[in-house]
Amino acid sequence: MSIVLYDLAGADPDLRFSPYCWRTRFALAHKALPVETVAWRFTDRDAIAFSGQGKVPVIRDGDTTVFDSWTIAEYLEDQAPTPTLFGGPTGRAHARFINAWADSVLVGGIARFIVHDLVDAIHPKDHDYFRSSREARFGESLEAVQAGRDQRLAAFRDLLLPIRLVLRRQQWLGGAAPSYADHIVAGTLMWPRCVSRFTLLEADDPVSAWLERVLDLYGGLGRRAKQV
Amino acid sequence: MSIVLYDLAGADPDLRFSPYCWRTRFALAHKALPVETVAWRFTDRDAIAFSGQGKVPVIRDGDTTVFDSWTIAEYLEDQAPTPTLFGGPTGRAHARFINAWADSVLVGGIARFIVHDLVDAIHPKDHDYFRSSREARFGESLEAVQAGRDQRLAAFRDLLLPIRLVLRRQQWLGGAAPSYADHIVAGTLMWPRCVSRFTLLEADDPVSAWLERVLDLYGGLGRRAKQV
């Protein structure tokens, strides 16, 4: 029986762009677990009320409901230990740092480049919720948040230096093989890739070359993903 | 036979403050390996010429010479697998990200708070080398680099957010037990602790509480360390 994933979608139901849902998509594919995705919009609270909260990713695995991308990754690793996402308890603990870094530095950094592009991608019924919640978070209009992004690009790229240093020495963030660390960072980068035409990474950045490798994993799951 | 560690020292030979040598000290203590340290100054190039390069940490283990803190940690893990520093290949690969983050974000961030304090701590014979090499790196005088540090403190503390997020969920960066990830970050924080009276961390920061726990490890190795 397939695992059901409630997956953030745009106006186009095939446009899937959540940085957290992509972490889960990659983790499920890594485990070769069959998945059936359900297109979900920000305001579809009732559809996931069974999970006791209001955000995706949420998965249903038979009678079990799990939400939050990190918790889902731990659940999948515990249910189906191989192929491993974490490589043991220490690898899991260290991956939590990479997850925390991606959540704070990477998601926060990318948001200011694409948050207004997101308005054009999301379902019209989500517009009011999205704009009011995000403008409250940033304390200014979405137009103002995204303004001047060309001038901020070099500083954003500097934030990726730790990834670049790692990729000088190993092919994947997981070492000789992809791990959940790759899913965390690549899943986060699927977000701008899918909803914005803005170029965040330079073509000759080693991070770009690594992302291309991730896009080819799991039968090209990331590469086939719809983009605006 | 003890491993010999060439360890950066100040004018006071008991003042040991290198963020990289501290990573090695903690890793050796984690492995319960006996160590004999040799006080080394920046300009003592001849003393470590046998290593083929000019920086510490350098260790001699019988006939084997290893330099660079990351390479030393890998060597120790391969020679004496338990107690583990990395918890396997994936844990090692993920620790490399934490090492890269500490080298770029943390060392770079801390340097601007303490680089002028370092002048008072290092051996007089190192003064010319230290000032000229660091001023070339920063492109301004050490006084200018360190100026206005009170105003930059909040931004520095924000950089520690990923650590804070991890420590909400686990006691150590290594999870239920300390790993080399703890040594990387705590070793880096030993640097300002030993050479400067400037308070980088707030007392009620969870990072402070965790650092206190690290200071108590290995018989209080970190806590006993000489401070200016």
Coordinates of C-alpha atoms in Angstrom, one line a residue:
Chain A
M1 CA 0.0 0.0 0.0
S2 CA 1.3 3.4 -1.0
I3 CA 2.2 6.1 1.5
V4 CA 0.0 9.1 0.9
L5 CA 1.8 12.5 1.0
Y6 CA -0.1 15.8 1.3
D7 CA 2.1 17.9 -0.9
L8 CA 1.9 21.7 -1.4
A9 CA 0.7 22.6 -4.9
G10 CA 0.3 25.8 -6.9
A11 CA -2.6 26.9 -9.0
D12 CA -1.4 24.2 -11.4
P13 CA -1.9 21.1 -9.3
D14 CA 1.3 19.6 -10.9
L15 CA 3.5 22.4 -9.6
R16 CA 4.9 21.1 -6.3
F17 CA 7.3 23.5 -4.6
S18 CA 7.5 23.2 -0.8
P19 CA 11.1 22.9 0.4
Y20 CA 9.9 20.7 3.2
C21 CA 7.7 18.4 1.0
W22 CA 10.6 18.0 -1.4
R23 CA 12.8 16.7 1.5
T24 CA 10.1 14.1 2.1
R25 CA 9.7 13.2 -1.6
F26 CA 13.4 12.6 -1.9
A27 CA 13.5 10.6 1.3
L28 CA 10.6 8.4 0.2
A29 CA 12.3 7.8 -3.2
H30 CA 15.6 7.0 -1.4
K31 CA 13.7 4.3 0.5
A32 CA 12.0 3.2 -2.8
L33 CA 8.7 3.5 -1.1
P34 CA 5.7 3.9 -3.3
V35 CA 3.9 7.2 -2.8
E36 CA 0.7 8.7 -3.8
T37 CA 0.7 12.5 -3.5
V38 CA -2.3 14.7 -2.9
A39 CA -2.2 18.3 -4.2
W40 CA -2.8 20.5 -1.1
R41 CA -3.0 24.3 -0.9
F42 CA -2.2 26.5 2.1
T43 CA -5.8 27.1 3.0
D44 CA -6.9 23.4 2.8
R45 CA -6.8 23.1 6.6
D46 CA -9.7 20.8 6.8
A47 CA -8.0 18.2 4.5
I48 CA -5.2 17.6 7.0
A49 CA -7.2 18.3 10.2
F50 CA -6.7 14.6 10.9
S51 CA -3.0 15.3 11.6
G52 CA -3.9 17.8 14.4
Q53 CA -2.0 20.7 12.8
G54 CA -2.2 22.8 9.6
K55 CA 1.0 22.4 7.6
V56 CA 2.5 19.9 5.1
P57 CA 4.2 17.6 4.6
V58 CA 1.9 15.2 6.2
I59 CA 2.0 11.5 5.4
R60 CA -0.4 8.7 6.0
D61 CA 1.1 5.2 6.1
G62 CA -1.8 2.9 6.7
D63 CA -3.3 3.9 10.1
T64 CA -0.2 6.0 11.0
T65 CA -0.1 9.8 10.4
V66 CA 3.2 11.7 10.6
F67 CA 3.8 15.4 10.0
D68 CA 6.9 17.6 9.8
S69 CA 9.6 16.8 7.3
W70 CA 12.3 15.9 10.0
T71 CA 9.9 13.7 11.9
I72 CA 8.8 12.0 8.7
A73 CA 12.5 11.3 7.8
E74 CA 13.0 9.7 11.3
Y75 CA 9.8 7.7 10.9
L76 CA 10.9 6.4 7.5
E77 CA 14.4 5.5 8.8
D78 CA 12.9 3.6 11.8
Q79 CA 10.3 1.8 9.7
A80 CA 12.6 0.9 6.8
P81 CA 16.3 1.1 7.9
T82 CA 17.8 0.4 4.5
P83 CA 18.9 2.1 2.3
T84 CA 19.8 4.4 5.2
L85 CA 19.0 8.1 5.3
F86 CA 21.3 8.8 8.3
G87 CA 23.8 6.0 8.6
G88 CA 23.2 5.6 12.4
P89 CA 22.4 7.7 15.4
T90 CA 25.5 10.0 15.1
G91 CA 24.8 10.6 11.4
R92 CA 21.2 11.4 12.4
A93 CA 22.3 13.8 15.1
H94 CA 24.7 15.5 12.7
A95 CA 22.0 15.7 10.0
R96 CA 19.9 17.6 12.4
F97 CA 22.5 20.4 12.3
I98 CA 22.3 20.5 8.5
N99 CA 18.5 20.6 8.8
A100 CA 18.6 23.5 11.2
W101 CA 21.1 25.3 9.0
A102 CA 18.9 24.8 6.0
D103 CA 15.7 25.9 7.9
S104 CA 17.3 29.1 9.2
V105 CA 20.0 30.2 6.8
L106 CA 18.9 28.7 3.5
V107 CA 15.1 29.0 3.7
G108 CA 15.3 32.5 5.2
G109 CA 17.9 33.5 2.6
I110 CA 16.0 32.2 -0.4
A111 CA 12.6 33.6 0.6
R112 CA 13.7 37.1 0.0
F113 CA 14.5 36.2 -3.6
I114 CA 11.3 34.5 -4.5
V115 CA 8.5 35.4 -2.2
H116 CA 6.8 37.7 -4.7
D117 CA 7.2 35.2 -7.5
L118 CA 5.4 32.7 -5.3
V119 CA 2.2 34.9 -5.5
D120 CA 2.0 34.1 -9.2
A121 CA 2.5 30.4 -8.7
I122 CA 0.1 29.7 -5.8
H123 CA -3.6 29.0 -6.1
P124 CA -5.8 32.2 -6.2
K125 CA -7.7 30.9 -3.2
D126 CA -4.4 31.1 -1.2
H127 CA -3.5 34.7 -2.2
D128 CA -5.0 36.5 0.8
Y129 CA -3.6 34.0 3.3
F130 CA -0.2 34.0 1.7
R131 CA 0.3 37.7 1.4
S132 CA -1.0 38.6 4.9
S133 CA 0.9 35.9 6.7
R134 CA 4.2 36.6 4.8
E135 CA 3.9 40.3 5.0
A136 CA 3.4 40.0 8.8
R137 CA 6.5 37.8 9.0
F138 CA 8.7 40.2 7.0
G139 CA 7.1 43.4 8.3
E140 CA 6.9 44.8 4.8
S141 CA 5.1 44.2 1.4
L142 CA 6.2 41.2 -0.7
E143 CA 7.2 43.6 -3.4
A144 CA 9.6 45.4 -0.9
V145 CA 11.0 42.1 0.4
Q146 CA 12.0 40.9 -3.1
A147 CA 13.2 44.3 -4.4
G148 CA 16.8 44.7 -5.3
R149 CA 17.5 41.0 -5.4
D150 CA 20.2 41.3 -8.0
Q151 CA 22.3 43.4 -5.5
R152 CA 21.8 40.8 -2.8
L153 CA 22.8 37.8 -4.9
A154 CA 26.5 37.8 -4.1
A155 CA 25.8 37.8 -0.3
F156 CA 23.4 34.9 -0.7
R157 CA 25.9 32.9 -2.7
D158 CA 28.4 33.4 0.1
L159 CA 26.1 31.6 2.5
L160 CA 26.6 28.4 0.5
L161 CA 30.3 28.3 1.3
P162 CA 30.0 25.4 3.8
I163 CA 28.4 23.3 1.1
R164 CA 31.1 24.2 -1.4
L165 CA 33.9 23.3 1.0
V166 CA 32.3 19.9 1.6
L167 CA 31.8 19.2 -2.1
R168 CA 35.5 19.8 -2.6
R169 CA 36.2 16.6 -0.7
Q170 CA 33.2 14.4 -1.3
Q171 CA 30.6 13.8 -4.1
W172 CA 27.5 14.0 -1.8
L173 CA 26.8 15.7 1.4
G174 CA 26.2 12.1 2.6
G175 CA 29.8 11.2 1.5
A176 CA 30.2 8.4 -1.1
A177 CA 26.4 8.1 -1.4
P178 CA 23.5 10.5 -1.0
S179 CA 22.0 10.8 2.4
Y180 CA 19.1 12.8 4.0
A181 CA 21.6 15.7 4.1
D182 CA 21.5 15.8 0.3
H183 CA 17.7 15.7 0.5
I184 CA 17.5 18.6 3.0
V185 CA 19.6 21.0 0.9
A186 CA 18.4 19.8 -2.5
G187 CA 14.8 19.8 -1.4
T188 CA 15.2 23.4 -0.2
L189 CA 16.7 24.3 -3.6
M190 CA 13.8 22.7 -5.4
W191 CA 11.7 25.5 -4.0
P192 CA 13.2 28.4 -6.1
R193 CA 13.8 26.0 -9.0
C194 CA 10.1 25.2 -9.3
V195 CA 8.4 28.6 -8.6
S196 CA 10.8 31.2 -9.9
R197 CA 12.8 32.0 -13.1
F198 CA 15.4 33.9 -11.1
T199 CA 18.8 32.3 -11.2
L200 CA 20.2 31.8 -7.7
L201 CA 23.2 29.7 -8.5
E202 CA 26.0 30.4 -11.0
A203 CA 26.3 27.7 -13.6
D204 CA 30.0 27.0 -12.6
D205 CA 29.2 26.8 -8.9
P206 CA 30.1 23.3 -7.5
V207 CA 26.7 23.5 -5.8
S208 CA 25.1 23.6 -9.2
A209 CA 27.0 20.6 -10.4
W210 CA 25.9 18.7 -7.2
L211 CA 22.3 19.8 -7.6
E212 CA 22.3 18.4 -11.2
R213 CA 23.4 15.1 -9.8
V214 CA 20.6 15.1 -7.2
L215 CA 18.1 16.0 -10.0
D216 CA 19.1 12.8 -11.8
L217 CA 18.6 10.5 -8.7
Y218 CA 15.6 8.3 -8.3
G219 CA 14.8 8.2 -12.0
G220 CA 15.1 11.9 -12.4
L221 CA 12.5 12.7 -9.8
G222 CA 13.8 16.3 -9.3
R223 CA 14.6 16.9 -12.9
R224 CA 11.1 15.9 -14.1
A225 CA 9.4 18.3 -11.6
K226 CA 7.3 21.0 -13.1
Q227 CA 8.7 24.5 -13.2
V228 CA 7.0 27.8 -13.8
Chain B
M1 CA 53.7 5.7 23.9
S2 CA 52.0 9.1 24.0
I3 CA 51.0 10.9 20.8
V4 CA 52.9 14.2 20.6
L5 CA 50.8 17.3 19.7
Y6 CA 52.4 20.5 18.5
D7 CA 50.0 23.0 20.1
L8 CA 49.8 26.7 19.5
A9 CA 50.8 28.6 22.7
G10 CA 50.9 32.2 23.8
A11 CA 53.6 34.2 25.5
D12 CA 52.6 32.1 28.5
P13 CA 53.5 28.6 27.3
D14 CA 50.4 27.3 29.2
L15 CA 48.0 29.5 27.3
R16 CA 46.7 27.2 24.5
F17 CA 44.2 28.8 22.2
S18 CA 44.1 27.5 18.7
P19 CA 40.5 26.6 17.6
Y20 CA 42.0 23.8 15.5
C21 CA 44.4 22.5 18.1
W22 CA 41.5 22.4 20.6
R23 CA 39.5 20.2 18.2
T24 CA 42.4 17.8 18.2
R25 CA 42.8 18.0 22.0
F26 CA 39.1 17.1 22.5
A27 CA 39.3 14.3 19.9
L28 CA 42.4 12.7 21.6
A29 CA 40.7 13.0 25.0
H30 CA 37.5 11.4 23.6
K31 CA 39.7 8.4 22.4
A32 CA 41.4 8.4 25.9
L33 CA 44.7 8.5 24.1
P34 CA 47.6 9.8 26.1
V35 CA 49.1 13.0 24.7
E36 CA 52.2 15.1 25.3
T37 CA 51.8 18.6 24.0
V38 CA 54.6 20.8 22.8
A39 CA 54.2 24.6 23.1
W40 CA 54.5 26.0 19.6
R41 CA 54.5 29.6 18.3
F42 CA 53.4 30.9 14.9
T43 CA 57.0 31.5 13.8
D44 CA 58.4 28.1 15.0
R45 CA 58.4 26.8 11.4
D46 CA 61.5 24.8 11.8
A47 CA 60.1 22.8 14.7
I48 CA 57.4 21.3 12.5
A49 CA 59.3 21.3 9.2
F50 CA 59.2 17.5 9.4
S51 CA 55.5 17.7 8.7
G52 CA 56.1 19.3 5.3
Q53 CA 54.0 22.4 6.1
G54 CA 53.9 25.3 8.6
K55 CA 50.7 25.1 10.7
V56 CA 49.5 23.3 13.8
P57 CA 47.9 21.0 14.9
V58 CA 50.5 18.5 13.9
I59 CA 50.7 15.1 15.7
R60 CA 53.4 12.5 15.8
D61 CA 52.2 9.0 16.6
G62 CA 55.4 6.9 16.6
D63 CA 56.7 7.1 13.1
T64 CA 53.5 8.7 11.7
T65 CA 53.1 12.4 11.3
V66 CA 49.6 13.9 10.6
F67 CA 48.6 17.5 10.2
D68 CA 45.3 19.4 9.8
S69 CA 42.6 19.0 12.5
W70 CA 40.1 17.2 10.2
T71 CA 42.8 14.8 8.8
I72 CA 43.9 14.1 12.4
A73 CA 40.3 13.3 13.5
E74 CA 40.0 10.9 10.6
Y75 CA 43.3 9.3 11.4
L76 CA 42.4 8.9 15.1
E77 CA 39.0 7.3 14.1
D78 CA 40.6 4.9 11.7
Q79 CA 43.4 3.9 14.2
A80 CA 41.1 3.6 17.3
P81 CA 37.5 3.2 16.2
T82 CA 36.0 3.3 19.7
P83 CA 34.7 5.4 21.3
T84 CA 33.7 6.7 17.9
L85 CA 34.1 10.3 16.8
F86 CA 31.8 10.1 13.8
G87 CA 29.5 7.0 14.2
G88 CA 30.3 5.7 10.7
P89 CA 30.8 7.0 7.2
T90 CA 27.6 9.0 7.0
G91 CA 28.2 10.6 10.3
R92 CA 31.7 11.5 9.2
A93 CA 30.4 13.0 5.9
H94 CA 27.8 15.0 7.8
A95 CA 30.5 16.2 10.3
R96 CA 32.4 17.6 7.4
F97 CA 29.6 20.0 6.8
I98 CA 29.7 21.1 10.5
N99 CA 33.5 21.5 10.2
A100 CA 33.1 23.6 7.0
W101 CA 30.4 25.7 8.7
A102 CA 32.7 26.2 11.8
D103 CA 35.7 27.1 9.6
S104 CA 33.9 29.7 7.5
V105 CA 31.1 31.1 9.5
L106 CA 32.3 30.6 13.1
V107 CA 36.1 31.2 12.9
G108 CA 35.5 34.1 10.5
G109 CA 32.8 35.6 12.7
I110 CA 34.8 35.3 16.0
A111 CA 38.0 36.6 14.5
R112 CA 36.6 40.1 14.3
F113 CA 35.9 40.1 18.0
I114 CA 39.2 39.0 19.3
V115 CA 42.0 39.5 16.7
H116 CA 43.4 42.5 18.5
D117 CA 43.1 40.8 21.9
L118 CA 45.3 38.1 20.4
V119 CA 48.2 40.5 20.0
D120 CA 48.4 40.8 23.8
A121 CA 48.3 37.0 24.3
I122 CA 50.8 35.7 21.7
H123 CA 54.5 35.5 22.1
P124 CA 56.4 38.7 21.3
K125 CA 58.4 37.0 18.7
D126 CA 55.2 36.3 16.8
H127 CA 54.0 39.9 16.8
D128 CA 55.3 41.0 13.5
Y129 CA 54.2 37.9 11.7
F130 CA 50.8 37.9 13.3
R131 CA 50.0 41.5 12.6
S132 CA 51.2 41.6 9.0
S133 CA 49.6 38.3 8.0
R134 CA 46.2 39.2 9.7
E135 CA 46.1 42.8 8.5
A136 CA 46.8 41.5 4.9
R137 CA 43.9 39.1 5.3
F138 CA 41.4 41.7 6.6
G139 CA 42.7 44.6 4.5
E140 CA 42.8 46.9 7.6
S141 CA 44.5 47.3 10.9
L142 CA 43.7 44.9 13.7
E143 CA 42.4 47.8 15.7
A144 CA 40.0 48.7 12.9
V145 CA 38.9 45.0 12.5
Q146 CA 38.0 44.7 16.2
A147 CA 36.5 48.2 16.5
G148 CA 32.7 48.5 17.3
R149 CA 32.4 44.9 18.4
D150 CA 29.6 45.6 20.9
Q151 CA 27.4 46.8 18.0
R152 CA 28.2 43.6 16.0
L153 CA 27.4 41.2 18.9
A154 CA 23.7 40.6 18.1
A155 CA 24.5 39.7 14.5
F156 CA 27.2 37.3 15.6
R157 CA 24.8 35.6 18.1
D158 CA 22.3 35.1 15.3
L159 CA 24.9 33.0 13.4
L160 CA 24.6 30.4 16.2
L161 CA 20.9 29.8 15.5
P162 CA 21.5 26.4 13.9
I163 CA 23.3 25.2 17.0
R164 CA 20.5 26.5 19.2
L165 CA 17.8 24.7 17.1
V166 CA 19.7 21.4 17.4
L167 CA 20.2 21.8 21.2
R168 CA 16.4 22.2 21.6
R169 CA 16.1 18.5 20.6
Q170 CA 19.3 16.8 21.7
Q171 CA 21.9 17.2 24.5
W172 CA 24.9 17.1 22.3
L173 CA 25.6 17.9 18.6
G174 CA 26.5 14.2 18.4
G175 CA 23.0 13.3 19.8
A176 CA 22.8 11.3 23.0
A177 CA 26.6 11.4 23.4
P178 CA 29.3 13.9 22.3
S179 CA 30.9 13.4 18.9
Y180 CA 33.5 15.2 16.9
A181 CA 30.8 17.7 16.0
D182 CA 30.9 18.9 19.6
H183 CA 34.7 19.1 19.5
I184 CA 34.6 21.2 16.3
V185 CA 32.2 23.8 17.7
A186 CA 33.5 23.8 21.3
G187 CA 37.1 23.7 20.1
T188 CA 36.4 26.8 18.1
L189 CA 34.7 28.5 21.1
M190 CA 37.8 27.7 23.3
W191 CA 39.7 30.2 21.2
P192 CA 37.8 33.3 22.4
R193 CA 37.4 31.8 25.8
C194 CA 41.2 31.5 26.3
V195 CA 42.5 34.7 24.7
S196 CA 39.9 37.3 25.3
R197 CA 37.8 38.7 28.2
F198 CA 35.1 39.8 25.8
T199 CA 31.8 38.0 26.4
L200 CA 30.6 36.5 23.2
L201 CA 27.7 34.4 24.5
E202 CA 24.8 35.4 26.7
A203 CA 24.7 33.4 30.0
D204 CA 21.2 32.2 29.3
D205 CA 22.0 31.1 25.7
P206 CA 21.5 27.3 25.3
V207 CA 24.9 27.4 23.5
S208 CA 26.4 28.5 26.8
A209 CA 24.8 25.7 28.8
W210 CA 26.0 23.2 26.2
L211 CA 29.6 24.7 26.3
E212 CA 29.6 24.3 30.0
R213 CA 28.8 20.6 29.6
V214 CA 31.7 20.3 27.1
L215 CA 34.0 22.0 29.5
D216 CA 33.3 19.3 32.1
L217 CA 34.0 16.4 29.7
Y218 CA 37.3 14.4 29.9
G219 CA 38.0 15.3 33.5
G220 CA 37.4 19.0 32.9
L221 CA 40.0 19.4 30.1
G222 CA 38.4 22.5 28.7
R223 CA 37.4 24.0 32.1
R224 CA 41.0 23.7 33.4
A225 CA 42.5 25.5 30.3
K226 CA 44.3 28.7 31.1
Q227 CA 42.6 31.9 30.2
V228 CA 44.0 35.4 29.9

